[in-house]
Coordinates of C-alpha atoms in Angstrom, one line a residue:
X1 CA -3.6 -6.5 24.2
X2 CA -5.8 -9.0 22.3
X3 CA -7.9 -7.8 19.4
X4 CA -10.8 -10.0 18.7
X5 CA -12.7 -10.3 15.4
X6 CA -15.6 -12.7 15.1
X7 CA -16.8 -14.2 11.8
X8 CA -20.4 -13.1 11.2
X9 CA -21.6 -13.7 7.6
X10 CA -24.5 -11.2 8.3
X11 CA -22.2 -8.6 9.9
X12 CA -20.7 -5.5 8.4
X13 CA -17.6 -5.1 6.2
X14 CA -15.0 -3.6 8.4
X15 CA -12.8 -1.0 6.7
X16 CA -9.8 0.2 8.8
X17 CA -9.0 3.7 7.9
X18 CA -12.6 3.7 6.5
X19 CA -13.1 7.5 6.4
X20 CA -9.6 8.4 5.1
X21 CA -8.8 9.5 1.6
X22 CA -8.8 6.0 0.1
X23 CA -11.0 4.4 2.8
X24 CA -13.9 6.7 2.2
X25 CA -14.0 5.8 -1.5
X26 CA -13.9 2.1 -0.7
X27 CA -16.7 2.7 1.8
X28 CA -18.9 4.3 -0.8
X29 CA -18.3 1.4 -3.2
X30 CA -19.1 -1.1 -0.5
X31 CA -22.3 0.7 0.5
X32 CA -23.3 0.9 -3.2
X33 CA -23.1 -2.9 -3.3
X34 CA -25.7 -3.0 -0.5
X35 CA -23.3 -4.2 2.2
X36 CA -23.4 -2.9 5.8
X37 CA -20.3 -1.0 7.0
X38 CA -18.1 -0.6 10.0
X39 CA -15.6 2.2 9.6
X40 CA -12.7 2.5 12.1
X41 CA -9.8 4.8 12.7
X42 CA -8.1 6.9 15.4
X43 CA -10.8 9.6 15.6
X44 CA -14.3 8.0 14.8
X45 CA -16.0 11.4 15.2
X46 CA -14.3 12.4 12.0
X47 CA -16.0 9.5 10.2
X48 CA -19.4 9.8 11.8
X49 CA -20.8 12.0 8.9
X50 CA -19.7 9.5 6.3
X51 CA -21.1 6.6 8.4
X52 CA -24.4 8.4 8.7
X53 CA -24.4 9.1 5.0
X54 CA -23.8 5.4 4.1
X55 CA -26.0 3.9 6.9
X56 CA -23.0 2.4 8.7
X57 CA -21.2 2.7 12.0
X58 CA -17.9 4.5 13.0
X59 CA -15.8 3.2 15.8
X60 CA -12.4 3.8 17.3
X61 CA -9.6 1.3 16.4
X62 CA -6.2 3.1 16.8
X63 CA -3.6 0.6 15.6
X64 CA -0.9 2.6 17.5
X65 CA -2.8 2.3 20.8
X66 CA -2.8 -0.6 23.3
X67 CA -6.6 -0.5 23.5
X68 CA -7.9 -3.8 22.1
X69 CA -10.7 -3.9 19.6
X70 CA -13.6 -6.4 19.2
X71 CA -16.2 -6.7 16.5
X72 CA -18.3 -9.3 14.6
X73 CA -17.7 -8.8 10.9
X74 CA -18.1 -10.6 7.6
X75 CA -14.9 -9.3 6.0
X76 CA -12.1 -6.8 6.5
X77 CA -10.6 -4.3 4.2
X78 CA -7.3 -2.6 5.4
X79 CA -7.1 0.9 4.0
X80 CA -4.5 2.2 6.5
X81 CA -1.1 0.9 7.5
X82 CA -1.1 -1.9 10.1
X83 CA 2.4 -1.5 11.5
X84 CA 2.1 -4.3 14.1
X85 CA 0.0 -6.6 11.9
X86 CA -2.9 -6.4 14.4
X87 CA -5.6 -6.5 11.8
X88 CA -3.9 -9.3 9.9
X89 CA -3.5 -11.5 13.0
X90 CA -7.1 -10.9 14.2
X91 CA -8.7 -11.6 10.9
X92 CA -6.6 -14.8 10.3
X93 CA -7.3 -16.0 13.8
X94 CA -11.1 -15.5 13.4
X95 CA -11.3 -16.9 9.9
X96 CA -12.5 -13.6 8.5
X97 CA -11.6 -12.8 4.8
X98 CA -9.2 -9.8 4.5
X99 CA -8.0 -7.6 1.8
X100 CA -5.0 -5.3 2.5
X101 CA -4.0 -2.6 0.0
X102 CA -1.7 -0.6 2.1
X103 CA 1.7 -2.3 2.5
X104 CA 5.0 -1.3 1.0
X105 CA 7.4 -4.1 0.1
X106 CA 9.1 -4.8 3.5
X107 CA 5.8 -4.9 5.3
X108 CA 4.3 -7.1 2.5
X109 CA 7.1 -9.6 2.9
X110 CA 6.5 -9.7 6.7
X111 CA 2.7 -10.1 6.2
X112 CA 3.3 -13.1 3.9
X113 CA 5.3 -14.8 6.6
X114 CA 2.8 -14.0 9.3
X115 CA -0.1 -15.2 7.2
X116 CA 1.7 -18.4 6.3
X117 CA 2.4 -19.2 10.0
X118 CA -1.2 -18.3 11.0
X119 CA -2.6 -20.8 8.4
X120 CA -5.8 -18.8 7.9
X121 CA -9.0 -20.6 7.0
X122 CA -10.4 -17.6 5.1
X123 CA -8.8 -15.8 2.1
X124 CA -6.1 -13.2 2.7
X125 CA -5.4 -11.0 -0.3
X126 CA -2.4 -8.8 0.0
X127 CA -3.1 -6.5 -2.8
X128 CA -0.5 -3.8 -2.1
X129 CA 1.2 -2.2 -5.1
X130 CA 0.7 0.9 -7.2
X131 CA -3.0 1.8 -7.2
X132 CA -3.8 -0.8 -4.6
X133 CA -2.6 -3.7 -6.8
X134 CA -4.6 -2.7 -9.9
X135 CA -1.3 -2.3 -11.8
X136 CA -0.3 -5.9 -11.1
X137 CA -3.7 -7.2 -12.1
X138 CA -3.6 -5.3 -15.4
X139 CA -0.1 -6.5 -16.0
X140 CA -1.1 -10.2 -15.4
X141 CA -4.1 -9.9 -17.7
X142 CA -1.9 -8.4 -20.5
X143 CA 0.7 -11.1 -20.0
X144 CA -1.9 -13.8 -20.4
X145 CA -3.0 -12.3 -23.7
X146 CA 0.6 -12.1 -24.9
X147 CA 1.6 -15.5 -23.7
X148 CA 3.9 -14.3 -20.9
X149 CA 6.1 -11.3 -20.1
X150 CA 9.9 -11.3 -19.7
X151 CA 10.1 -7.6 -18.7
X152 CA 7.6 -5.3 -17.0
X153 CA 8.3 -1.6 -16.7
X154 CA 5.7 0.7 -15.1
X155 CA 5.9 4.5 -15.3
X156 CA 3.6 6.5 -13.0
X157 CA 2.7 10.1 -13.4
X158 CA 1.6 11.6 -10.1
X159 CA -0.8 14.4 -10.8
X160 CA -0.2 17.3 -8.5
X161 CA -4.0 17.7 -8.1
X162 CA -4.3 14.2 -6.7
X163 CA -5.4 13.8 -3.1
X164 CA -3.0 11.9 -0.8
X165 CA -3.6 10.5 2.7
X166 CA -1.3 10.3 5.7
X167 CA 0.2 7.0 4.6
X168 CA 1.5 8.6 1.4
X169 CA 3.3 11.2 3.5
X170 CA 4.7 8.5 5.8
X171 CA 6.0 6.6 2.8
X172 CA 8.4 9.6 2.1
X173 CA 10.6 8.1 4.8
X174 CA 11.3 5.2 2.3
X175 CA 13.0 7.6 -0.1
X176 CA 16.1 7.2 2.0
X177 CA 16.2 3.4 2.0
X178 CA 17.5 1.2 -0.8
X179 CA 15.2 -1.6 -1.9
X180 CA 15.6 -5.0 -3.6
X181 CA 14.7 -5.3 -7.3
X182 CA 15.0 -8.0 -9.9
X183 CA 16.7 -7.2 -13.2
X184 CA 17.6 -9.8 -15.9
X185 CA 16.8 -12.5 -13.4
X186 CA 19.2 -11.2 -10.8
X187 CA 18.4 -9.5 -7.5
X188 CA 20.2 -6.2 -6.5
X189 CA 19.6 -3.2 -4.4
X190 CA 18.3 -0.1 -6.1
X191 CA 18.4 3.5 -4.7
X192 CA 15.1 5.4 -4.6
X193 CA 14.8 8.0 -7.3
X194 CA 17.7 6.5 -9.3
X195 CA 17.9 5.2 -12.9
X196 CA 15.9 8.1 -14.3
X197 CA 14.5 8.3 -17.8
X198 CA 12.0 10.2 -19.8
X199 CA 8.8 8.4 -21.0
X200 CA 5.7 9.3 -22.9
X201 CA 2.5 9.2 -20.9
X202 CA -0.4 10.4 -23.0
X203 CA 0.6 13.6 -24.7
X204 CA 3.3 14.4 -22.1
X205 CA 6.9 13.7 -21.7
X206 CA 7.5 12.8 -18.1
X207 CA 10.8 12.3 -16.2
X208 CA 10.5 9.3 -14.0
X209 CA 12.8 7.5 -11.5
X210 CA 12.8 4.3 -9.4
X211 CA 10.5 4.0 -6.4
X212 CA 9.9 1.1 -3.9
X213 CA 6.6 -0.6 -4.7
X214 CA 5.6 -4.2 -4.0
X215 CA 4.9 -5.3 -7.6
X216 CA 8.7 -5.2 -8.2
X217 CA 8.9 -8.0 -5.6
X218 CA 5.7 -9.9 -6.5
X219 CA 5.7 -10.0 -10.3
X220 CA 9.0 -11.9 -10.6
X221 CA 7.5 -14.5 -8.1
X222 CA 4.0 -14.8 -9.5
X223 CA 4.7 -14.3 -13.2
X224 CA 8.3 -15.3 -13.6
X225 CA 9.3 -12.0 -15.1
X226 CA 13.1 -11.5 -15.4
X227 CA 12.8 -7.7 -14.8
X228 CA 10.2 -5.7 -13.0
X229 CA 10.7 -1.9 -12.6
X230 CA 8.5 0.9 -11.4
X231 CA 9.3 4.6 -11.8
X232 CA 7.5 7.7 -10.8
X233 CA 7.4 11.3 -11.8
X234 CA 5.1 14.3 -11.2
X235 CA 2.8 16.1 -13.6
X236 CA 4.8 19.2 -12.8
X237 CA 8.4 18.9 -14.3
X238 CA 9.6 21.4 -11.7
X239 CA 8.4 19.2 -8.9
X240 CA 10.1 16.2 -10.4
X241 CA 13.4 18.1 -10.8
X242 CA 13.2 19.4 -7.3
X243 CA 12.7 15.9 -5.9
X244 CA 15.6 14.4 -7.9
X245 CA 17.8 17.3 -6.8
X246 CA 17.0 16.7 -3.2
X247 CA 17.8 13.0 -3.6
X248 CA 21.1 13.9 -5.3
X249 CA 22.0 16.2 -2.4
X250 CA 21.4 13.3 0.1
X251 CA 18.4 15.0 1.7
X252 CA 16.3 11.9 2.2
X253 CA 19.1 9.8 3.5
X254 CA 20.1 12.5 6.0
X255 CA 16.4 12.9 6.9
X256 CA 15.9 9.2 7.5
X257 CA 19.1 8.9 9.6
X258 CA 18.1 11.7 11.9
X259 CA 14.4 11.0 12.2
X260 CA 14.7 8.0 14.6
X261 CA 13.0 4.7 13.9
X262 CA 11.4 4.6 10.4
X263 CA 7.8 3.5 9.8
X264 CA 8.6 -0.2 9.8
X265 CA 10.0 0.1 13.4
X266 CA 7.3 2.2 14.9

């Protein structure tokens, strides 16, 4: 299986997962900038209406299938998980600029290693993190204004009305796996949905708890912060209480143990 991307400055912007929940919004933004589009996914017929609307093309590229993919493109945006790093490898080999907003921490660490070994000649931006890395960019901008940041604590309120794609559902497997964090300059393992606290977000008091997101790994490296912590809660207090109760009962650890290989192994 050899995927082949060819660098073509006049070609389309390839968006993997380009007609999914997040990919479709990125596709509309790209089309609004006057750039041609190539949208890929497992079932291109599902993306045909969006491609027609935006004057682009929809093609099949199933990253879980052995079928190779070939296209001439000007840039790649990864809006769906790339479990075997196929998109990353093809873009790096071809010298095609790539932005990836989909990776959780373990996959981000692996991507950094692969990209380093590939020595790409075009930019590779691994912008995973809460809200596709926007949180990290805002944090860095605020830190510059303040002259640095020793501690970064992020609280997220997930609105129950928000739309979520398949990758968000797949990420639930991670709620049974401890992850590495940095606190007071020291690395330790944190359990998902632990270290709960109540914070004020807008006019609401929200109960939040730890979750594995890449900025907790990247901010200490890029900004030198001694502590980076991200916590999440729901707009519905009942939903948050239920999730924390399931975690306390060991539901996620049992679910992960019995589910076979997790997302990183598939």
